[in-house]
C-alpha cells in the first residue's frame, strides 16, 4: 500500500468515481488513520489494511417490483452493502428514501464498521436500503414493498451472517413486515433483524437508544469538563426517531431544547419544549408549521435550518451534510461549545474543520450515535440466549457502552488543549478491526 496519503486517496478516488459521499467518509477517517499507522503500525501498510477496508466485501443490488394501490407495477432498486465482517456478522440499518444510491450506502456502511467496533460488541459493518419513497404510501403499499424487498434480500442475510435494522424511512412497522416475510420464506424464527417489536424478539429501549445514547455521550463530554447539562440550550434538527428521543433525554437531563426540524423547515420555540409539547408535536407528522397554532410564542421557519439560533449544544439528527461551513461558523460565533452528531455524517468536511479549528467539542456520529446499533447488538445477544432483559438493564448497559466509547475517544483523541473526538473515534474504532483483519490473514 502506498505510504503517501495523497497517492492512497487518488487510488480510492479512481476506484470509486461518482461516489462523493463515500469519498467524504473515507477522507474523514483516513486523514487521522494515516499518521497513526505510520507511527504505530507500519505493518498495516504491507497488509493493505486501509485498501481492504475501503473496498466492500460484497455489494448486492437487486430489483424490487411491487404493485401499488392502483394496481400499477412499480420498480425500485434494493441494495445491501456488506462492508466488513472482521469482528462479527455485518450489522447496520436499511434506509428507504428516494435519495438512496450506492455512494450513500457505501459511506453509511463504511462509517458503520468503525461505529460498531467502538461499541465493543462483536458486530461487523453493513448498510442497505432502497430508493423507494415511503412518503404518501398506504400501509398496504409499504407492506407489499417490504415483502418484495425481503423476497430477494433473505438469501443474503441471517442471524450469523448479516443482521439489518432500521434507518431513515424504516421503523418498527417496516421491520415487522420484513421480519414476517423472512420467517415465511425461511420457516425460521431467528434474530435476523433488530428493532423488532418487544412482543416478538425485540429489545426494550431499541427505539429510544440512538437519541438516548447521544445524550449520554454529551453528558460524558460535559462531565469530563466538570460541567453539567442543566440549563444548557440545545438546538436539534430532524423530527424522526433519533431527534425525538434525543429531545426527550435532553429534557430529562435538564437541558432546554428550542428547535426541531424536517425537510420543510425549522420549528423554533424560545420557551423550550416539554413533554406535553413533544407529545403534541408527534401528532403533527410533517406539519410542524401547525405547532404555533397551539403555542403562539413558537415560530415555524419554512426552508430554514436550526443552526442560526443561539445555543450551547447543537445536535444534528436529520441526515448527511445538513450542516455546512456557514452553519458551523454561525454556531461557533454564537457561543456553541459542543456539536454531537445524532445523524450519520451530518456535518460537511468544511464544517468539521471550523469546529476543530475553534477547538470546541465535536462528537462525530460514529461515536455519538452508536447507542442505536449498540442496543441492536444487545438485541442479538438476547435473541441468542432466548431471553429479554428489562428496560432498566438495557438502559444501564447502553449508558455503560456510551461511557466506554467516550473513554476510547479520550484515549486516542486527547490533545494538549482539547479532546479531538473525531480522531479518538477514528483510531479507537479502527484498531480492533485492523488487528482482527491481520489475525485472519489475507482474505
Ligand atoms: N434510527 C437509528 O437507530 C439510527 C439512525 N441514525 C441516523 O440518524 C439520522 C436520522 O434517522 P432516523 O431518525 O432514524 O430517521 P427518521 O426517518 O425517523 O427521521 C428522519 C428525520 O429527518 C428529517 N429530514 C430528512 N431529510 C432532511 C433534510 N434534508 N433537512 C431536514 N430534515 C430532514 C425527516 O423529515 C425526519 O424528521 C440518519 O442520518 C440516520 O442514518 C444513526 C444511528 C442509528
Ligand atoms: O441498529 C442497527 O443495526 C443499525 C443502526 C444504524 O443504522 C446506524 O447506526 O446508523
Coordinates of C-alpha atoms and ligand atoms in Angstrom, one line a residue:
X1 CA 0.0 0.0 0.0
X2 CA 1.1 3.5 -0.7
X3 CA 2.6 5.2 2.3
X4 CA 1.8 8.6 0.8
X5 CA -1.7 9.8 1.8
X6 CA -2.4 11.7 -1.4
X7 CA -1.5 8.6 -3.5
X8 CA -3.7 6.5 -1.4
X9 CA -6.7 8.9 -1.8
X10 CA -6.2 9.2 -5.5
X11 CA -6.4 5.4 -5.8
X12 CA -9.6 5.3 -3.8
X13 CA -11.0 8.2 -5.9
X14 CA -10.2 6.3 -9.2
X15 CA -11.8 3.1 -7.9
X16 CA -15.0 4.9 -6.8
X17 CA -15.9 7.5 -9.3
X18 CA -19.1 9.5 -8.8
X19 CA -19.4 8.5 -5.2
X20 CA -18.8 11.8 -3.3
X21 CA -20.4 10.8 0.0
X22 CA -18.3 7.6 0.2
X23 CA -15.1 9.5 -0.6
X24 CA -16.0 12.2 2.0
X25 CA -16.4 9.4 4.7
X26 CA -13.2 7.7 3.7
X27 CA -11.2 11.0 3.9
X28 CA -12.8 11.9 7.3
X29 CA -11.5 8.6 8.7
X30 CA -8.2 8.0 6.9
X31 CA -6.8 11.5 7.5
X32 CA -6.5 10.5 11.1
X33 CA -5.5 6.9 10.5
X34 CA -2.6 7.5 8.1
X35 CA -0.3 9.3 10.6
X36 CA -1.4 6.8 13.3
X37 CA -0.5 3.8 11.2
X38 CA 2.8 5.4 10.1
X39 CA 3.9 5.9 13.7
X40 CA 2.4 2.8 15.4
X41 CA 1.6 0.0 12.9
X42 CA 3.6 0.2 9.7
X43 CA 2.8 -3.5 9.1
X44 CA -0.8 -2.4 8.3
X45 CA 0.7 -0.7 5.2
X46 CA 2.2 -4.0 4.0
X47 CA -1.1 -5.8 4.6
X48 CA -3.0 -3.1 2.7
X49 CA -5.5 -2.8 5.6
X50 CA -6.8 0.6 4.5
X51 CA -7.2 -0.5 0.9
X52 CA -9.1 -3.6 2.1
X53 CA -11.2 -1.5 4.5
X54 CA -12.3 0.8 1.7
X55 CA -13.4 -2.0 -0.6
X56 CA -16.7 -3.6 0.4
X57 CA -16.5 -7.4 0.9
X58 CA -19.7 -7.6 -1.1
X59 CA -22.4 -5.4 -2.6
X60 CA -25.7 -6.9 -3.6
X61 CA -28.1 -4.9 -5.8
X62 CA -31.5 -6.1 -6.9
X63 CA -34.8 -5.2 -8.5
X64 CA -37.8 -4.7 -6.2
X65 CA -41.1 -5.0 -8.1
X66 CA -44.4 -4.3 -6.4
X67 CA -48.0 -3.4 -7.1
X68 CA -49.3 0.0 -5.9
X69 CA -52.9 0.5 -4.7
X70 CA -53.9 1.5 -8.3
X71 CA -52.6 -2.0 -9.5
X72 CA -49.8 -0.3 -11.3
X73 CA -46.4 -2.0 -11.4
X74 CA -43.7 -0.1 -9.6
X75 CA -40.0 -0.9 -9.8
X76 CA -37.3 0.2 -7.3
X77 CA -33.7 -0.8 -6.7
X78 CA -32.6 -2.5 -3.5
X79 CA -29.1 -2.8 -2.0
X80 CA -27.1 -4.4 0.7
X81 CA -23.5 -3.3 1.2
X82 CA -21.6 -5.9 3.3
X83 CA -18.6 -3.8 4.1
X84 CA -16.5 -5.7 6.7
X85 CA -17.1 -8.8 8.8
X86 CA -13.7 -9.0 10.6
X87 CA -15.2 -8.7 14.1
X88 CA -18.7 -10.1 13.6
X89 CA -21.7 -10.5 11.3
X90 CA -22.5 -7.5 9.1
X91 CA -24.7 -5.1 11.0
X92 CA -26.4 -1.9 10.1
X93 CA -29.7 -0.3 9.1
X94 CA -31.8 -0.2 6.0
X95 CA -32.7 3.2 4.5
X96 CA -35.8 3.7 2.3
X97 CA -35.6 7.2 0.7
X98 CA -35.6 8.4 -2.9
X99 CA -32.1 9.8 -2.4
X100 CA -30.6 6.4 -1.7
X101 CA -27.8 5.3 -4.1
X102 CA -24.7 3.2 -3.9
X103 CA -22.5 6.1 -2.8
X104 CA -24.7 6.9 0.2
X105 CA -25.0 3.3 1.3
X106 CA -21.2 2.7 0.9
X107 CA -20.5 5.8 3.1
X108 CA -23.0 4.6 5.7
X109 CA -21.6 1.0 5.7
X110 CA -18.0 2.4 6.0
X111 CA -18.9 4.5 9.0
X112 CA -20.8 1.6 10.5
X113 CA -17.6 -0.5 10.6
X114 CA -15.9 1.9 13.0
X115 CA -19.0 2.7 14.9
X116 CA -19.8 -0.9 15.6
X117 CA -16.2 -1.6 16.7
X118 CA -16.4 1.3 19.1
X119 CA -19.4 -0.3 20.9
X120 CA -17.1 -3.1 22.0
X121 CA -19.6 -5.7 20.7
X122 CA -18.8 -8.4 18.1
X123 CA -20.5 -6.8 15.1
X124 CA -19.2 -6.1 11.6
X125 CA -20.4 -3.3 9.4
X126 CA -23.1 -3.1 6.6
X127 CA -25.9 -1.0 5.4
X128 CA -28.7 -1.3 2.8
X129 CA -31.9 0.1 1.6
X130 CA -33.8 1.2 -1.5
X131 CA -34.7 4.3 -3.5
X132 CA -38.3 3.6 -2.5
X133 CA -40.0 6.7 -1.1
X134 CA -42.3 5.8 1.8
X135 CA -43.9 9.3 1.9
X136 CA -47.5 9.2 0.9
X137 CA -47.7 5.5 0.6
X138 CA -50.5 3.5 2.1
X139 CA -49.9 0.9 4.8
X140 CA -50.6 -1.9 2.2
X141 CA -48.2 -0.4 -0.2
X142 CA -45.5 -0.3 2.4
X143 CA -46.2 -3.9 3.3
X144 CA -46.1 -5.1 -0.3
X145 CA -42.9 -3.2 -0.9
X146 CA -41.2 -4.7 2.2
X147 CA -42.3 -8.2 1.2
X148 CA -40.9 -7.9 -2.3
X149 CA -37.7 -6.4 -0.9
X150 CA -37.2 -9.3 1.5
X151 CA -38.1 -11.9 -1.1
X152 CA -34.7 -11.0 -2.6
X153 CA -32.7 -10.0 0.4
X154 CA -33.5 -13.1 2.5
X155 CA -30.9 -15.3 0.8
X156 CA -28.1 -12.9 1.7
X157 CA -28.8 -12.3 5.4
X158 CA -29.0 -14.4 8.6
X159 CA -28.5 -14.2 12.4
X160 CA -24.8 -15.2 12.0
X161 CA -24.3 -13.6 8.5
X162 CA -25.8 -10.1 8.3
X163 CA -28.4 -8.5 10.6
X164 CA -30.2 -5.4 9.2
X165 CA -32.2 -2.9 11.2
X166 CA -33.9 0.4 10.6
X167 CA -32.7 3.8 9.5
X168 CA -34.4 6.7 7.7
X169 CA -37.8 5.6 6.5
X170 CA -37.5 2.2 8.2
X171 CA -39.1 1.9 11.7
X172 CA -40.9 -0.7 13.7
X173 CA -43.7 -1.1 11.1
X174 CA -41.3 -1.9 8.2
X175 CA -39.2 -4.2 10.4
X176 CA -42.4 -6.1 11.2
X177 CA -43.3 -6.6 7.5
X178 CA -39.7 -7.5 6.6
X179 CA -39.4 -10.0 9.5
X180 CA -42.8 -11.6 8.7
X181 CA -41.7 -12.2 5.1
X182 CA -38.3 -13.6 6.1
X183 CA -40.0 -16.0 8.5
X184 CA -42.4 -17.1 5.8
X185 CA -39.7 -17.7 3.3
X186 CA -37.3 -19.5 5.7
X187 CA -39.7 -21.1 8.2
X188 CA -37.3 -19.9 10.8
X189 CA -37.9 -17.6 13.8
X190 CA -34.5 -16.1 14.3
X191 CA -32.8 -12.8 15.2
X192 CA -32.2 -11.9 11.6
X193 CA -33.3 -8.3 12.1
X194 CA -33.1 -5.9 15.0
X195 CA -35.6 -3.3 16.0
X196 CA -38.3 -6.0 16.3
X197 CA -41.4 -5.4 18.4
X198 CA -41.0 -6.1 22.1
X199 CA -43.5 -8.8 21.9
X200 CA -41.7 -10.8 19.2
X201 CA -38.0 -10.8 20.0
X202 CA -37.3 -7.1 20.1
X203 CA -35.2 -5.4 22.9
X204 CA -36.6 -2.8 25.2
X205 CA -35.1 0.7 24.6
X206 CA -34.1 0.0 20.9
X207 CA -36.4 2.7 19.6
X208 CA -35.0 5.2 22.1
X209 CA -31.4 4.0 22.0
X210 CA -29.8 6.3 19.4
X211 CA -31.3 9.5 20.9
X212 CA -30.7 8.5 24.5
X213 CA -27.2 7.3 23.7
X214 CA -26.4 10.6 22.0
X215 CA -27.3 12.5 25.2
X216 CA -25.4 10.0 27.4
X217 CA -22.4 10.8 25.3
X218 CA -23.0 14.6 25.5
X219 CA -23.3 14.2 29.3
X220 CA -19.9 12.5 29.4
X221 CA -18.4 15.4 27.4
X222 CA -19.8 17.9 29.9
X223 CA -18.8 15.8 32.9
X224 CA -15.3 15.5 31.6
X225 CA -15.1 19.3 31.6
X226 CA -16.5 19.4 35.1
X227 CA -19.8 20.9 33.8
X228 CA -23.4 19.8 33.7
X229 CA -26.2 19.8 31.1
X230 CA -28.6 21.6 33.4
X231 CA -29.9 24.8 31.9
X232 CA -27.9 24.4 28.7
X233 CA -29.7 25.4 25.5
X234 CA -29.7 22.8 22.7
X235 CA -30.8 23.0 19.1
X236 CA -31.9 19.8 17.4
X237 CA -32.5 19.1 13.7
X238 CA -34.8 16.3 12.4
X239 CA -38.1 15.2 13.8
X240 CA -37.8 11.5 13.4
X241 CA -36.8 8.6 15.6
X242 CA -33.3 9.9 16.6
X243 CA -34.4 13.6 17.1
X244 CA -37.5 12.7 19.1
X245 CA -35.7 10.6 21.7
X246 CA -32.7 13.0 21.8
X247 CA -35.1 15.8 22.8
X248 CA -36.7 13.5 25.4
X249 CA -33.4 12.6 27.1
X250 CA -32.1 16.2 26.8
X251 CA -35.1 17.4 28.8
X252 CA -34.7 14.6 31.4
X253 CA -31.1 15.7 31.9
X254 CA -32.2 19.3 32.4
X255 CA -31.3 21.0 29.1
X256 CA -33.6 23.4 27.3
X257 CA -34.3 22.3 23.7
X258 CA -35.5 25.1 21.3
X259 CA -35.7 23.6 17.8
X260 CA -36.7 20.5 15.8
X261 CA -36.9 20.5 12.0
X262 CA -37.7 18.5 8.9
X263 CA -37.1 18.9 5.2
X264 CA -39.8 21.6 5.1
X265 CA -38.3 23.9 7.7
X266 CA -37.5 24.6 11.4
X267 CA -39.7 24.9 14.4
X268 CA -38.3 27.3 17.0
X269 CA -39.9 27.5 20.4
X270 CA -38.0 30.1 22.5
X271 CA -39.7 28.8 25.7
X272 CA -38.3 25.3 25.1
X273 CA -40.1 22.1 24.6
X274 CA -41.6 20.0 27.4
X275 CA -43.1 16.5 27.4
X276 CA -46.6 17.8 26.6
X277 CA -45.4 19.9 23.7
X278 CA -43.4 17.0 22.3
X279 CA -46.5 14.8 22.5
X280 CA -48.4 17.4 20.6
X281 CA -45.6 17.7 18.0
X282 CA -45.6 14.0 17.5
X283 CA -49.3 14.1 16.4
X284 CA -48.4 16.7 13.6
X285 CA -46.4 14.4 11.4
X286 CA -44.6 16.5 8.8
X287 CA -46.9 19.5 9.5
X288 CA -44.7 21.2 12.2
X289 CA -45.9 24.5 10.9
X290 CA -49.2 23.8 12.8
X291 CA -47.4 23.8 16.2
X292 CA -47.6 27.7 16.7
X293 CA -51.4 27.5 16.5
X294 CA -51.3 25.9 19.9
X295 CA -48.1 27.5 21.2
X296 CA -48.1 31.0 19.8
X297 CA -44.6 32.0 21.1
X298 CA -43.2 29.5 18.7
X299 CA -42.5 30.1 15.0
X300 CA -42.0 27.9 12.0
X301 CA -39.3 29.0 9.5
X302 CA -40.0 27.4 6.2
X303 CA -36.9 26.2 4.3
X304 CA -34.5 27.1 7.2
X305 CA -32.2 25.1 9.3
X306 CA -31.9 25.3 13.1
X307 CA -28.2 26.5 13.3
X308 CA -28.9 30.2 13.3
X309 CA -30.4 30.1 16.8
X310 CA -28.0 30.8 19.7
X311 CA -27.3 27.6 21.7
X312 CA -24.7 25.8 23.8
X313 CA -25.2 22.4 22.2
X314 CA -26.1 21.6 18.6
X315 CA -27.5 18.1 17.8
X316 CA -27.9 17.4 14.1
X317 CA -30.2 14.4 13.9
X318 CA -31.6 14.5 10.4
X319 CA -29.4 13.5 7.5
X320 CA -25.9 13.7 5.9
X321 CA -24.4 17.1 5.0
X322 CA -27.2 19.1 6.6
X323 CA -24.7 21.3 8.5
X324 CA -22.3 23.2 6.3
X325 CA -19.4 25.6 6.8
X326 CA -21.5 28.8 7.1
X327 CA -23.8 27.0 9.6
X328 CA -20.7 25.9 11.6
X329 CA -19.3 29.5 11.6
X330 CA -22.7 30.7 12.9
X331 CA -22.8 28.2 15.7
X332 CA -19.2 29.0 16.8
X333 CA -19.8 32.7 16.7
X334 CA -22.9 32.3 18.8
X335 CA -21.0 30.5 21.5
X336 CA -21.9 26.9 20.9
X337 CA -19.3 24.7 22.6
X338 CA -20.5 21.2 21.7
X339 CA -21.7 19.6 18.4
X340 CA -22.7 16.0 18.7
X341 CA -24.0 14.1 15.7
X342 CA -27.1 12.1 16.0
X343 CA -27.3 11.6 12.3
X344 CA -24.6 9.9 10.2
X345 CA -22.1 12.5 8.7
X346 CA -24.5 15.5 9.1
X347 CA -21.5 17.9 9.1
X348 CA -19.6 18.6 5.9
X349 CA -15.8 18.3 5.8
X350 CA -15.6 22.2 5.8
X351 CA -17.9 22.4 8.9
X352 CA -15.8 19.9 10.8
X353 CA -12.7 22.0 10.1
X354 CA -14.4 25.0 11.6
X355 CA -15.3 23.1 14.8
X356 CA -11.8 21.6 15.1
X357 CA -10.1 24.9 14.5
X358 CA -12.3 26.5 17.1
X359 CA -11.4 23.6 19.5
X360 CA -15.0 23.1 20.5
X361 CA -16.2 19.5 21.4
X362 CA -17.1 17.9 18.1
X363 CA -18.5 14.3 18.6
X364 CA -18.8 12.5 15.3
X365 CA -21.7 10.2 14.6
X366 CA -19.7 7.1 14.7
X367 CA -19.2 7.7 18.4
X368 CA -22.1 9.8 19.5
X369 CA -24.9 7.9 17.7
X370 CA -23.6 4.4 18.4
X371 CA -26.2 3.8 21.0
X372 CA -28.7 2.6 18.4
X373 CA -26.6 -0.2 17.0
X374 CA -25.3 -1.0 20.5
X375 CA -28.8 -1.9 21.6
X376 CA -29.3 -3.7 18.4
X377 CA -26.2 -5.8 19.4
X378 CA -27.8 -6.3 22.8
X379 CA -31.0 -7.5 21.0
X380 CA -28.9 -10.0 19.1
X381 CA -27.5 -11.3 22.4
X382 CA -30.9 -11.5 23.9
X383 CA -32.2 -13.4 20.9
X384 CA -29.2 -15.8 21.0
X385 CA -29.8 -16.7 24.7
X386 CA -33.6 -16.6 24.2
X387 CA -34.3 -14.0 26.9
X388 CA -35.5 -10.5 27.2
X389 CA -33.8 -8.1 29.6
X390 CA -35.9 -5.4 31.4
X391 CA -35.8 -1.8 30.4
X392 CA -33.5 -0.8 33.3
X393 CA -31.0 -3.5 32.4
X394 CA -30.8 -2.5 28.7
X395 CA -30.6 1.2 29.6
X396 CA -27.8 0.6 32.1
X397 CA -25.9 -1.4 29.5
X398 CA -26.4 1.4 26.9
X399 CA -25.1 4.0 29.4
X400 CA -22.1 1.9 30.1
X401 CA -21.3 1.4 26.4
X402 CA -21.6 5.2 25.7
X403 CA -19.3 5.9 28.6
X404 CA -16.8 3.4 27.3
X405 CA -16.9 4.9 23.8
X406 CA -16.2 8.3 25.5
X407 CA -13.2 6.7 27.3
X408 CA -11.9 5.3 24.0
X409 CA -12.2 8.8 22.4
X410 CA -10.2 10.3 25.2
X411 CA -7.5 7.6 25.0
X412 CA -6.9 8.2 21.3
X413 CA -8.0 11.8 20.9
X414 CA -6.8 13.8 23.9
X415 CA -4.6 16.6 22.8
X416 CA -2.9 19.2 24.9
X417 CA -5.7 21.9 24.7
X418 CA -8.8 19.9 23.9
X419 CA -10.2 16.5 23.1
X420 CA -10.3 15.7 19.4
X421 CA -13.2 13.3 19.5
X422 CA -13.1 12.7 15.7
X423 CA -9.5 11.5 15.9
X424 CA -10.2 9.4 19.0
X425 CA -13.2 7.7 17.4
X426 CA -11.5 7.1 14.1
X427 CA -8.4 5.4 15.7
X428 CA -10.4 3.7 18.5
X429 CA -12.8 2.2 16.0
X430 CA -10.1 1.2 13.6
X431 CA -7.6 -0.6 15.8
X432 CA -9.7 -3.6 16.7
X433 CA -10.9 -4.2 13.2
X434 CA -7.4 -3.9 11.8
X435 CA -6.0 -6.3 14.3
X436 CA -8.8 -8.8 13.5
X437 CA -8.1 -8.5 9.8
X438 CA -4.4 -9.1 10.4
X439 CA -5.1 -12.2 12.5
X440 CA -7.5 -13.6 9.8
X441 CA -4.9 -13.5 7.1
X442 CA -5.1 -12.2 3.5
X443 CA -8.8 -12.6 2.8
Ligands
LIG1 N1 -32.6 5.0 13.7 C1 -31.4 4.7 14.2 O1 -31.3 4.0 15.1 C2 -30.2 5.5 13.8 C3 -30.2 6.5 12.9 N2 -29.1 7.2 12.6 C4 -29.1 8.3 11.7 O2 -29.9 9.3 12.2 C5 -30.5 10.1 11.1 C6 -32.0 10.2 11.3 O3 -32.5 8.8 11.3 P1 -33.9 8.4 11.9 O4 -34.3 9.4 12.9 O5 -33.9 7.0 12.2 O6 -34.8 8.6 10.6 P2 -36.4 9.1 10.5 O7 -36.8 8.7 9.2 O8 -37.1 8.6 11.7 O9 -36.3 10.7 10.7 C7 -35.5 11.4 9.8 C8 -35.9 12.9 10.0 O10 -35.0 13.7 9.3 C9 -35.8 14.7 8.6 N3 -35.1 15.0 7.4 C10 -34.7 14.2 6.4 N4 -34.0 15.0 5.4 C11 -33.9 16.2 5.9 C12 -33.3 17.4 5.5 N5 -32.7 17.5 4.3 N6 -33.4 18.5 6.3 C13 -34.1 18.5 7.5 N7 -34.7 17.3 7.9 C14 -34.6 16.3 7.2 C15 -37.1 13.9 8.3 O11 -38.1 14.8 8.0 C16 -37.3 13.2 9.6 O12 -37.9 14.1 10.5 C17 -30.0 9.5 9.9 O13 -28.8 10.1 9.5 C18 -29.7 8.0 10.3 O14 -28.7 7.4 9.4 C19 -27.9 6.9 13.2 C20 -27.8 5.9 14.1 C21 -28.9 5.0 14.4
LIG2 O1 -29.2 -0.9 14.7 C1 -28.6 -1.2 13.7 O2 -28.2 -2.3 13.3 C2 -28.1 -0.1 12.8 C3 -28.3 1.3 13.2 C4 -27.8 2.2 12.1 O3 -28.2 2.1 11.0 C5 -26.8 3.2 12.4 O4 -26.1 3.1 13.4 O5 -26.5 4.1 11.6

